[in-house]
XYZ file of C-alpha atoms in Angstrom:
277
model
C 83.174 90.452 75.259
C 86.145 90.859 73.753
C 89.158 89.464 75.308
C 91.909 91.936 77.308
C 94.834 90.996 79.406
C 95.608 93.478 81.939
C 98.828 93.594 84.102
C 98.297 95.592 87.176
C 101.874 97.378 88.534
C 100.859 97.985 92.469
C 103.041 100.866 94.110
C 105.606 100.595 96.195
C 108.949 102.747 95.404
C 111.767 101.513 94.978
C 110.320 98.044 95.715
C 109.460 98.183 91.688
C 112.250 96.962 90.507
C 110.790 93.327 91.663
C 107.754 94.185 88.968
C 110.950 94.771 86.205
C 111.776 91.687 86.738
C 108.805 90.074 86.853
C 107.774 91.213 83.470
C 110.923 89.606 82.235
C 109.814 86.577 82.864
C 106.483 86.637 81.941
C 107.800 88.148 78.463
C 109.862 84.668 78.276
C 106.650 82.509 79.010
C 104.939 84.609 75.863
C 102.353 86.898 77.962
C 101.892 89.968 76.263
C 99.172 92.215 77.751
C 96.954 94.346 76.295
C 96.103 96.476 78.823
C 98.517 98.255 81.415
C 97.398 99.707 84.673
C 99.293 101.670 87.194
C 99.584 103.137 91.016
C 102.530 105.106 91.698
C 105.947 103.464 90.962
C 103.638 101.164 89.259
C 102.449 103.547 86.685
C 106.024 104.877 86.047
C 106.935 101.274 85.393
C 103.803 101.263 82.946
C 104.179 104.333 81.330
C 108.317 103.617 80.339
C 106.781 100.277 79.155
C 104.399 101.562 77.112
C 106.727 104.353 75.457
C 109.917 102.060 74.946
C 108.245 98.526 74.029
C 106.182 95.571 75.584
C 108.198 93.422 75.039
C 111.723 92.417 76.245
C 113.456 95.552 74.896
C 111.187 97.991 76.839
C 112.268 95.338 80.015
C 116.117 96.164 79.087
C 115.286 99.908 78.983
C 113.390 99.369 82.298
C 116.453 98.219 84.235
C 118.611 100.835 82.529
C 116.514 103.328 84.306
C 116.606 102.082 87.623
C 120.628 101.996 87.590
C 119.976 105.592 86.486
C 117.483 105.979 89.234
C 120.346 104.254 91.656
C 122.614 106.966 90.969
C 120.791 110.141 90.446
C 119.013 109.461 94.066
C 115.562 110.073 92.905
C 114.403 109.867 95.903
C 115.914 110.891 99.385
C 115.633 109.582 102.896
C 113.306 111.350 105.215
C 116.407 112.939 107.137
C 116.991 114.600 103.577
C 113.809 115.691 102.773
C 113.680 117.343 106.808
C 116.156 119.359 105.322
C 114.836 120.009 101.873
C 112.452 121.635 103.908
C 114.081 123.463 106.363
C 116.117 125.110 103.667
C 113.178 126.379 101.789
C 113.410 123.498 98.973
C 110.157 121.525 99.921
C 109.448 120.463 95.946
C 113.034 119.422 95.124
C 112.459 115.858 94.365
C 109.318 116.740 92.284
C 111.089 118.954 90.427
C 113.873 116.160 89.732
C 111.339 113.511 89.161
C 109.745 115.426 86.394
C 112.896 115.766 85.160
C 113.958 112.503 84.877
C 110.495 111.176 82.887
C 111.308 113.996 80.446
C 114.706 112.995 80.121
C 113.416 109.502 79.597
C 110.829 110.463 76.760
C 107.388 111.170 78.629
C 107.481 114.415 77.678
C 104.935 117.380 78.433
C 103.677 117.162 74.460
C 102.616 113.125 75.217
C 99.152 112.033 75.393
C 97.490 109.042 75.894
C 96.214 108.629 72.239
C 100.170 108.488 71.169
C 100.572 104.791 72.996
C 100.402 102.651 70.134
C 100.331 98.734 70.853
C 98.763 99.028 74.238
C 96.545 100.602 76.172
C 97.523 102.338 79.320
C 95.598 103.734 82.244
C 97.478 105.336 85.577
C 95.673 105.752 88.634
C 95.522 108.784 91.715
C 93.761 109.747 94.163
C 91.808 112.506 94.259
C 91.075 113.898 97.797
C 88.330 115.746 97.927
C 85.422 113.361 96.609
C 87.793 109.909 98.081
C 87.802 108.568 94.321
C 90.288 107.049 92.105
C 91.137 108.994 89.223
C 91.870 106.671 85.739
C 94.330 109.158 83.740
C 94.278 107.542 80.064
C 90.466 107.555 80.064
C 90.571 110.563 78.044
C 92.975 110.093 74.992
C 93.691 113.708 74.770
C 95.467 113.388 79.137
C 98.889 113.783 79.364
C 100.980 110.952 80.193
C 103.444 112.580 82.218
C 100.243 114.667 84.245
C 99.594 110.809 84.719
C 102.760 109.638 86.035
C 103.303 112.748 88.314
C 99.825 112.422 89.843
C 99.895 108.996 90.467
C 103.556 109.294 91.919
C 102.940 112.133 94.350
C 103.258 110.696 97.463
C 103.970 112.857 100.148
C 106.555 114.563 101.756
C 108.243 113.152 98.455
C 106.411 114.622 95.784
C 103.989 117.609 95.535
C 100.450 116.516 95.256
C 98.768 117.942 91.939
C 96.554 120.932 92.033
C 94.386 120.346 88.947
C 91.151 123.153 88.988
C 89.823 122.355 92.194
C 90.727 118.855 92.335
C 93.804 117.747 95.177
C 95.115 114.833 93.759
C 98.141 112.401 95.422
C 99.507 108.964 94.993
C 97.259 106.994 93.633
C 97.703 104.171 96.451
C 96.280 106.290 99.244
C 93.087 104.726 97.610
C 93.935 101.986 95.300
C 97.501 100.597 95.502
C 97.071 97.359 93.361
C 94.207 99.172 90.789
C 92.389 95.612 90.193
C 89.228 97.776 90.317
C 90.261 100.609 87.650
C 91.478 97.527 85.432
C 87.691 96.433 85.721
C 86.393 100.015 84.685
C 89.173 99.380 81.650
C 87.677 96.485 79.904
C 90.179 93.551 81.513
C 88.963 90.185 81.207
C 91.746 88.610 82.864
C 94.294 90.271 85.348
C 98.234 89.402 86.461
C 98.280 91.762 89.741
C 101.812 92.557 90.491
C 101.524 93.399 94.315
C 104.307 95.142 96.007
C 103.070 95.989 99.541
C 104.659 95.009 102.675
C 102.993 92.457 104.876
C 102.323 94.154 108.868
C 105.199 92.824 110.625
C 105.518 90.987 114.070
C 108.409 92.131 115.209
C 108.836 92.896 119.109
C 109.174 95.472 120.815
C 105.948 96.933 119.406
C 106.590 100.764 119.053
C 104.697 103.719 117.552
C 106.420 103.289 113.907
C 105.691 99.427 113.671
C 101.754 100.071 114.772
C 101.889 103.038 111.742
C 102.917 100.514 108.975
C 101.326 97.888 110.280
C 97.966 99.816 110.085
C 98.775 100.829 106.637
C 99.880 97.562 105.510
C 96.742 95.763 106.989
C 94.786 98.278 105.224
C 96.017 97.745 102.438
C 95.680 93.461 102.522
C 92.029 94.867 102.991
C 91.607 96.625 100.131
C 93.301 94.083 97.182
C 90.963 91.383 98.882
C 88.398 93.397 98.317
C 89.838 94.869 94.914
C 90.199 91.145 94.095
C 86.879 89.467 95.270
C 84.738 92.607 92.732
C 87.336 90.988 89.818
C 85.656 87.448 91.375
C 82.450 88.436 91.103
C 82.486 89.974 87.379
C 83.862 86.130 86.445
C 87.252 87.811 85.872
C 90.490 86.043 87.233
C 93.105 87.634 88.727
C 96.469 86.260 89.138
C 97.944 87.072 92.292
C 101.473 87.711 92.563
C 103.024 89.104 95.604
C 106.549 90.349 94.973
C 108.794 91.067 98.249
C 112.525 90.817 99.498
C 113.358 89.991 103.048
C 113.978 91.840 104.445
C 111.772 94.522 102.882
C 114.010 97.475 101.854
C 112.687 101.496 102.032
C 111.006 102.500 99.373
C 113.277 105.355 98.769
C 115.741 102.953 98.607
C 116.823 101.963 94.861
C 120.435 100.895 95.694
C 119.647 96.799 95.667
C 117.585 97.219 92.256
C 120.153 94.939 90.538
C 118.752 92.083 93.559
C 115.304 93.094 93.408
C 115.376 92.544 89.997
C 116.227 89.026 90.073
C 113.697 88.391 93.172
C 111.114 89.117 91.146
C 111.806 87.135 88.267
C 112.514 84.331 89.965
C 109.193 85.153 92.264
C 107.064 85.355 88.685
C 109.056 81.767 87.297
C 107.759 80.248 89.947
C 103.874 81.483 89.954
C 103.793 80.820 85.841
C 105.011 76.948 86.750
C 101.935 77.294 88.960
C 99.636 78.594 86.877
C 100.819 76.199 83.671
C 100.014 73.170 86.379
C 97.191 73.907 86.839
C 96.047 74.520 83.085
């Protein structure tokens, strides 16, 4: 089989800016993959990767948009979007958000089979039959239909209405895509893992049950994601990239700080991983 290193962008919002930096430094340690697969902020990361370089410069283009992301506000708080809503403006930040990637050069005329260097595969969810959708499958897909499916996480952004397909955010079923980098050919994996671990904090209220239910489902699912990759005899290299605390995901004001977190964060596991080679 022939050899393919995939990186694996998990979602997370504004908590991607760790996975910029991250790639940094695995850029400086010489990994260049040849395989990128996305969920969510995760694909956007890998689609702007793919179309400005993999390789340092597309990093420096990277950061460039999240300080644009910083101050455009790409993505409100919930109090905003309440009244987004209430003002008869439900789809304003999708409308925005496919702004901005055509503004940045995924634009509606780009398909898969223009990616040169890399491959690239972003993941949603499609509702009705609980499956994963790979969007770069098909060479003829649009990249930005990609992006915008695998970013539509509501109330945020719209979900996609493609024929009779519902598709949203691709991590309401696979928010580190270990398993669609499997159906894509990857030999070896470095799984960039952005979720937030359930928290313990006291008093225990209504919200904090919520995300820790999500976040425990979650953990479930990238074992599971991870012990298929086991199985196959394909190794995954596990990186978890958080701040404490954790910020909002709508919440790209400390990008410069995530940034650095997750370099640092990805220094640190490549020491690991040279040890032990």
């Amino acid at each position: 089989m022939e050899k393919c290193l995939a990186f694996v962008l998990g979602g997370g919002g504004a908590r991607g800016a760790l996975q910029v930096g991250a790639l940094r430094a695995l850029f400086e340690a010489g990994y260049k993959p040849d395989l990128l697969v996305g969920t969510s902020i995760g694909a956007a990361n890998a689609a702007a990767l793919a179309l400005w370089g993999v390789n340092m410069d597309g990093v420096a283009a990277l950061e460039r948009a999240y300080q644009s992301t910083a101050e455009g506000r790409l993505m409100d708080s919930p109090g905003r979007l309440v009244w987004h809503a209430i003002s008869g403006r439900p789809d304003y930040t999708s409308k925005r958000a496919k702004e901005f990637l055509i503004a940045a050069g995924i634009t509606s005329d780009m398909r898969f089979e223009h990616v040169q260097n890399v491959r690239l595969g972003l993941i949603g969810a499609e509702m009705g039959s609980g499956q994963t959708l790979i969007f770069g499958l098909d060479p003829g897909q649009s990249v930005l239909e990609g992006v915008l499916a695998s970013c539509a996480v509501p109330p945020w952004f719209a979900p996609i209405e493609n024929d009779d397909q519902l598709i949203v955010d691709g991590g309401a079923l696979s928010n580190l895509p270990i398993e669609p980098a499997l159906i894509m050919g990857a030999t070896e994996i470095i799984a960039f893992d952005l979720s937030v671990l359930p928290t313990s904090s006291r008093p225990i209220n209504k919200l904090n049950q919520l995300e820790n239910s999500v976040s425990a489902f979650m953990k479930r699912e990238i074992y599971l994601e991870i012990a298929l990759a086991e199985a196959k005899g394909v190794l995954v290299h596990y990186m978890r990239l958080q701040s404490f605390p954790p910020i909002q995901m709508w919440d790209f004001s400390t990008y410069r700080n995530l940034i650095r977190i997750g370099y640092e964060t990805a220094a640190h596991h490549i020491s690991d991983w040279n040890q032990i080679r």
